[in-house]
Amino acid sequence: MTDRPRPLVAGNWKMNGLIASLSEVSAIRDAVAAGGAGRAEVAICPPATLIAAAAGLCKDTKIAIGGQDCHAARNGAHTGDISADMLKDAGATYVIVGHSERRTDHAETNEQVRAKAEAVIASGLKAILCVGESKNEREAGKTLAVVGDQIEQSWPKGASAKSLVVAYEPIWAIGTGLTPTPDDVAEVHAFIRHQVQRLLGADGAGVRLLYGGSVKPSNASELMGVRDVDGALVGGASLTAKDFMGIAAAYKG
Ligand code: 13P
């Protein structure tokens, strides 16, 4: 447990947020400047429509802005899609790839997720690669097999501790108020750490492994205190500065 990476608390706004919601970005920015996230890095991933404005509000601050998805190609005839270069141009430094909602709603495969993660890294941005099992898979005792396959098959070439973050998000815990026990989180994170070290060697110790799924101010300290949990990927509770900073406060003091 020496040389632990700096934790990351990232908010995934999903398909939520209008221009009026930028007031929450300003409030988060001010709370972080006042020390509210302690030693953690903070990132906000708003919808693509708000990235440029959010990045403007957070310019010259320690808050990072991220996208929630990107196309694998740099540009071209892909109506409605957004490339990693475009997200970078708008001010993003992170991009979430392989979120379970994209895997489900858009039938994204591990191969597609890998291509997206490679595009993110090629653009000089950092990928937050999401993995996680369904309720049926957990009940069938397949959690580690599923997560292991997802990591193996969606692992981008050229990844390093600087360019890749892995987020473990059990699908059944997303937006449900349910969370795995700390022991269950510890088991999966230890397994992911092992996989990452196998793929990256010594650099794997520095890859941040986030937990996501119903993280709230009331459970953040317990979940963030689990071994090999280096931060959180937060959905619903990231939409207000109050709740999001209540989670980031787990890294204060
Ligand atoms: P909730 O925090 O709303 O459960 O969402 C988690 C998530 O999917 C973050 O990417």
Short mmCIF file of C-alpha atoms and ligand atoms in Angstrom, two decimals:
data_model
loop_
_atom_site.label_atom_id
_atom_site.label_comp_id
_atom_site.label_asym_id
_atom_site.label_seq_id
_atom_site.Cartn_x
_atom_site.Cartn_y
_atom_site.Cartn_z
CA MET A 1 0.00 0.00 0.00
CA THR A 2 2.95 2.34 -0.46
CA ASP A 3 2.78 5.15 -3.01
CA ARG A 4 -0.97 5.05 -3.37
CA PRO A 5 -2.17 7.09 -6.34
CA ARG A 6 -3.98 10.36 -5.69
CA PRO A 7 -7.69 9.53 -5.35
CA LEU A 8 -10.20 10.72 -7.94
CA VAL A 9 -13.81 11.61 -7.25
CA ALA A 10 -15.61 11.92 -10.59
CA GLY A 11 -19.20 12.93 -11.19
CA ASN A 12 -21.08 11.42 -14.14
CA TRP A 13 -24.07 13.63 -14.80
CA LYS A 14 -25.41 11.22 -17.45
CA MET A 15 -28.23 12.83 -19.51
CA ASN A 16 -28.91 15.48 -16.89
CA GLY A 17 -28.09 19.16 -16.82
CA LEU A 18 -29.07 22.36 -18.60
CA ILE A 19 -27.25 25.68 -18.67
CA ALA A 20 -28.84 26.53 -15.33
CA SER A 21 -27.02 23.54 -13.80
CA LEU A 22 -23.69 25.27 -14.34
CA SER A 23 -24.31 26.93 -10.97
CA GLU A 24 -23.56 23.51 -9.43
CA VAL A 25 -20.23 23.43 -11.29
CA SER A 26 -19.34 26.84 -9.86
CA ALA A 27 -20.35 25.70 -6.38
CA ILE A 28 -18.21 22.55 -6.69
CA ARG A 29 -15.29 24.63 -7.97
CA ASP A 30 -15.52 26.99 -5.00
CA ALA A 31 -15.90 24.17 -2.47
CA VAL A 32 -12.85 22.36 -3.87
CA ALA A 33 -10.84 25.60 -3.80
CA ALA A 34 -11.78 25.87 -0.11
CA GLY A 35 -10.30 22.42 0.55
CA GLY A 36 -13.57 20.47 0.52
CA ALA A 37 -12.13 17.50 -1.38
CA GLY A 38 -9.01 17.16 0.74
CA ARG A 39 -6.31 15.30 -1.17
CA ALA A 40 -8.67 13.99 -3.88
CA GLU A 41 -8.72 15.17 -7.47
CA VAL A 42 -12.23 16.14 -8.60
CA ALA A 43 -13.68 15.68 -12.08
CA ILE A 44 -17.12 16.54 -13.45
CA CYS A 45 -18.45 14.80 -16.57
CA PRO A 46 -21.48 16.84 -17.65
CA PRO A 47 -23.42 16.22 -20.87
CA ALA A 48 -21.44 17.19 -23.97
CA THR A 49 -23.54 20.34 -24.39
CA LEU A 50 -22.10 21.77 -21.16
CA ILE A 51 -18.46 20.72 -21.45
CA ALA A 52 -17.10 23.94 -22.94
CA ALA A 53 -18.98 26.13 -20.48
CA ALA A 54 -18.02 23.95 -17.50
CA ALA A 55 -14.39 23.94 -18.63
CA GLY A 56 -14.51 27.72 -18.88
CA LEU A 57 -15.81 28.00 -15.32
CA CYS A 58 -13.07 25.66 -14.08
CA LYS A 59 -10.20 27.14 -16.09
CA ASP A 60 -7.07 27.59 -13.96
CA THR A 61 -8.60 25.55 -11.13
CA LYS A 62 -7.93 22.00 -10.03
CA ILE A 63 -11.28 20.67 -11.30
CA ALA A 64 -11.08 18.44 -14.35
CA ILE A 65 -13.91 18.20 -16.88
CA GLY A 66 -14.72 14.99 -18.73
CA GLY A 67 -16.92 13.57 -21.47
CA GLN A 68 -19.20 10.55 -21.00
CA ASP A 69 -18.42 8.76 -24.27
CA CYS A 70 -16.69 9.34 -27.60
CA HIS A 71 -16.47 7.83 -31.06
CA ALA A 72 -13.45 5.66 -31.85
CA ALA A 73 -12.59 7.66 -34.97
CA ARG A 74 -10.87 11.03 -34.95
CA ASN A 75 -13.40 12.59 -37.34
CA GLY A 76 -15.50 11.71 -40.35
CA ALA A 77 -19.01 10.82 -41.49
CA HIS A 78 -20.56 9.79 -38.16
CA THR A 79 -23.63 11.95 -37.73
CA GLY A 80 -24.35 12.85 -34.14
CA ASP A 81 -21.14 11.42 -32.74
CA ILE A 82 -18.37 13.25 -30.90
CA SER A 83 -14.65 12.46 -31.12
CA ALA A 84 -12.10 12.52 -28.33
CA ASP A 85 -10.35 15.39 -30.14
CA MET A 86 -13.59 17.40 -30.00
CA LEU A 87 -13.97 16.75 -26.28
CA LYS A 88 -10.37 17.85 -25.77
CA ASP A 89 -10.99 20.94 -27.87
CA ALA A 90 -13.97 21.80 -25.64
CA GLY A 91 -11.80 21.54 -22.53
CA ALA A 92 -12.18 17.92 -21.36
CA THR A 93 -9.27 15.97 -19.90
CA TYR A 94 -11.16 12.75 -19.05
CA VAL A 95 -13.58 10.59 -21.04
CA ILE A 96 -15.71 7.81 -19.57
CA VAL A 97 -15.82 4.76 -21.86
CA GLY A 98 -17.76 1.52 -21.59
CA HIS A 99 -20.33 2.70 -19.06
CA SER A 100 -22.89 -0.06 -18.55
CA GLU A 101 -25.63 2.27 -19.80
CA ARG A 102 -23.75 2.59 -23.11
CA ARG A 103 -23.08 -1.13 -23.22
CA THR A 104 -26.83 -1.74 -22.69
CA ASP A 105 -28.51 1.16 -24.52
CA HIS A 106 -26.13 1.11 -27.50
CA ALA A 107 -25.02 -2.53 -27.44
CA GLU A 108 -21.38 -1.50 -27.12
CA THR A 109 -19.03 -4.47 -27.15
CA ASN A 110 -15.72 -4.80 -25.34
CA GLU A 111 -13.96 -4.39 -28.70
CA GLN A 112 -15.74 -1.09 -29.34
CA VAL A 113 -14.99 0.09 -25.83
CA ARG A 114 -11.32 -0.75 -26.36
CA ALA A 115 -11.26 1.24 -29.61
CA LYS A 116 -12.84 4.22 -27.84
CA ALA A 117 -10.36 4.02 -24.97
CA GLU A 118 -7.51 3.91 -27.48
CA ALA A 119 -8.93 7.00 -29.21
CA VAL A 120 -9.09 8.81 -25.86
CA ILE A 121 -5.45 7.99 -25.08
CA ALA A 122 -4.34 8.87 -28.63
CA SER A 123 -5.89 12.32 -28.12
CA GLY A 124 -3.85 12.83 -24.97
CA LEU A 125 -6.86 12.47 -22.67
CA LYS A 126 -7.44 10.01 -19.83
CA ALA A 127 -9.95 7.19 -20.17
CA ILE A 128 -12.20 6.08 -17.31
CA LEU A 129 -12.93 2.49 -18.32
CA CYS A 130 -16.08 1.07 -16.70
CA VAL A 131 -16.63 -2.59 -15.89
CA GLY A 132 -19.17 -4.42 -13.75
CA GLU A 133 -21.48 -7.40 -13.47
CA SER A 134 -25.26 -7.67 -13.67
CA LYS A 135 -27.41 -8.97 -10.82
CA ASN A 136 -27.83 -12.34 -12.54
CA GLU A 137 -24.10 -12.65 -13.09
CA ARG A 138 -23.37 -11.90 -9.43
CA GLU A 139 -25.98 -14.37 -8.24
CA ALA A 140 -24.50 -17.00 -10.55
CA GLY A 141 -21.05 -16.45 -8.99
CA LYS A 142 -19.66 -15.05 -12.24
CA THR A 143 -18.62 -11.58 -11.04
CA LEU A 144 -14.86 -12.04 -11.31
CA ALA A 145 -15.10 -13.92 -14.60
CA VAL A 146 -17.25 -11.16 -16.15
CA VAL A 147 -15.10 -8.31 -14.84
CA GLY A 148 -11.93 -10.16 -15.86
CA ASP A 149 -13.21 -10.62 -19.42
CA GLN A 150 -14.26 -6.98 -19.66
CA ILE A 151 -10.84 -5.79 -18.54
CA GLU A 152 -8.96 -8.19 -20.76
CA GLN A 153 -11.03 -7.46 -23.86
CA SER A 154 -11.53 -3.72 -23.48
CA TRP A 155 -7.97 -2.98 -22.35
CA PRO A 156 -6.53 -0.22 -24.59
CA LYS A 157 -3.10 -0.56 -26.13
CA GLY A 158 -0.73 2.07 -24.81
CA ALA A 159 -2.48 2.37 -21.43
CA SER A 160 -0.52 3.63 -18.45
CA ALA A 161 -1.30 4.73 -14.91
CA LYS A 162 -1.42 8.29 -16.24
CA SER A 163 -3.81 7.63 -19.09
CA LEU A 164 -6.22 5.05 -17.68
CA VAL A 165 -8.57 4.85 -14.70
CA VAL A 166 -10.72 1.76 -14.12
CA ALA A 167 -14.18 2.11 -12.56
CA TYR A 168 -15.88 -0.93 -11.04
CA GLU A 169 -19.61 -0.31 -11.25
CA PRO A 170 -21.81 -3.30 -10.45
CA ILE A 171 -24.84 -2.76 -12.70
CA TRP A 172 -27.29 -3.77 -9.97
CA ALA A 173 -25.91 -1.03 -7.70
CA ILE A 174 -26.33 1.81 -10.21
CA GLY A 175 -29.18 4.13 -9.29
CA THR A 176 -30.76 1.54 -7.02
CA GLY A 177 -29.54 2.59 -3.58
CA LEU A 178 -28.01 -0.88 -3.24
CA THR A 179 -24.27 -1.29 -2.71
CA PRO A 180 -22.02 -4.32 -2.38
CA THR A 181 -20.57 -4.93 1.08
CA PRO A 182 -17.09 -3.49 1.70
CA ASP A 183 -15.79 -7.08 1.61
CA ASP A 184 -17.35 -7.64 -1.81
CA VAL A 185 -15.88 -4.38 -3.11
CA ALA A 186 -12.48 -5.35 -1.67
CA GLU A 187 -12.61 -8.73 -3.40
CA VAL A 188 -13.36 -7.26 -6.83
CA HIS A 189 -10.88 -4.39 -6.48
CA ALA A 190 -8.09 -6.76 -5.42
CA PHE A 191 -8.89 -8.88 -8.45
CA ILE A 192 -8.86 -5.84 -10.76
CA ARG A 193 -5.57 -4.65 -9.24
CA HIS A 194 -4.08 -8.06 -9.93
CA GLN A 195 -5.30 -7.97 -13.54
CA VAL A 196 -4.05 -4.44 -14.09
CA GLN A 197 -0.62 -5.33 -12.70
CA ARG A 198 -0.48 -8.35 -14.94
CA LEU A 199 -1.22 -6.13 -17.95
CA LEU A 200 0.95 -3.15 -16.98
CA GLY A 201 3.60 -4.53 -14.65
CA ALA A 202 4.77 -2.25 -11.84
CA ASP A 203 2.88 0.74 -13.33
CA GLY A 204 -0.35 -1.11 -12.51
CA ALA A 205 0.00 -0.16 -8.84
CA GLY A 206 -0.57 3.47 -9.84
CA VAL A 207 -3.77 2.93 -11.84
CA ARG A 208 -6.70 4.42 -9.96
CA LEU A 209 -9.52 1.97 -9.35
CA LEU A 210 -12.81 3.76 -8.68
CA TYR A 211 -15.95 2.28 -7.16
CA GLY A 212 -19.29 3.41 -8.60
CA GLY A 213 -22.92 2.56 -7.83
CA SER A 214 -25.14 4.38 -5.31
CA VAL A 215 -22.27 6.25 -3.67
CA LYS A 216 -23.75 8.86 -1.32
CA PRO A 217 -22.40 11.14 1.42
CA SER A 218 -23.62 8.59 3.99
CA ASN A 219 -21.67 5.61 2.61
CA ALA A 220 -18.70 7.35 0.95
CA SER A 221 -16.25 7.07 3.85
CA GLU A 222 -16.87 3.36 4.26
CA LEU A 223 -16.58 2.60 0.53
CA MET A 224 -13.59 4.91 -0.03
CA GLY A 225 -11.88 3.29 2.94
CA VAL A 226 -11.81 -0.12 1.24
CA ARG A 227 -8.37 -1.31 0.22
CA ASP A 228 -7.60 -0.66 -3.45
CA VAL A 229 -10.48 1.81 -3.82
CA ASP A 230 -8.88 5.00 -5.14
CA GLY A 231 -12.00 7.11 -5.48
CA ALA A 232 -15.57 7.11 -6.74
CA LEU A 233 -17.54 7.46 -9.95
CA VAL A 234 -20.76 9.09 -8.83
CA GLY A 235 -24.03 9.36 -10.74
CA GLY A 236 -27.15 10.77 -9.06
CA ALA A 237 -25.37 12.26 -6.07
CA SER A 238 -23.01 14.24 -8.34
CA LEU A 239 -25.84 16.45 -9.62
CA THR A 240 -25.78 18.75 -6.63
CA ALA A 241 -22.66 20.35 -5.21
CA LYS A 242 -23.91 19.58 -1.71
CA ASP A 243 -24.10 15.81 -2.16
CA PHE A 244 -21.07 15.57 -4.42
CA MET A 245 -18.90 17.49 -1.96
CA GLY A 246 -20.35 15.37 0.84
CA ILE A 247 -18.79 12.40 -0.95
CA ALA A 248 -15.49 14.12 -1.75
CA ALA A 249 -15.24 15.02 1.93
CA ALA A 250 -14.32 11.38 2.54
CA TYR A 251 -10.80 12.48 1.51
CA LYS A 252 -10.57 15.40 3.89
CA GLY A 253 -8.25 15.21 6.86
P1 13P B 1 -25.40 6.25 -9.28
O1 13P B 1 -24.36 6.94 -8.41
O2 13P B 1 -26.56 7.13 -9.61
O3 13P B 1 -25.76 4.91 -8.74
O4 13P B 1 -24.67 6.00 -10.70
C1 13P B 1 -23.43 5.42 -10.73
C2 13P B 1 -22.91 5.53 -12.11
O5 13P B 1 -23.41 4.90 -13.03
C3 13P B 1 -21.79 6.45 -12.34
O6 13P B 1 -21.23 6.27 -13.61
#
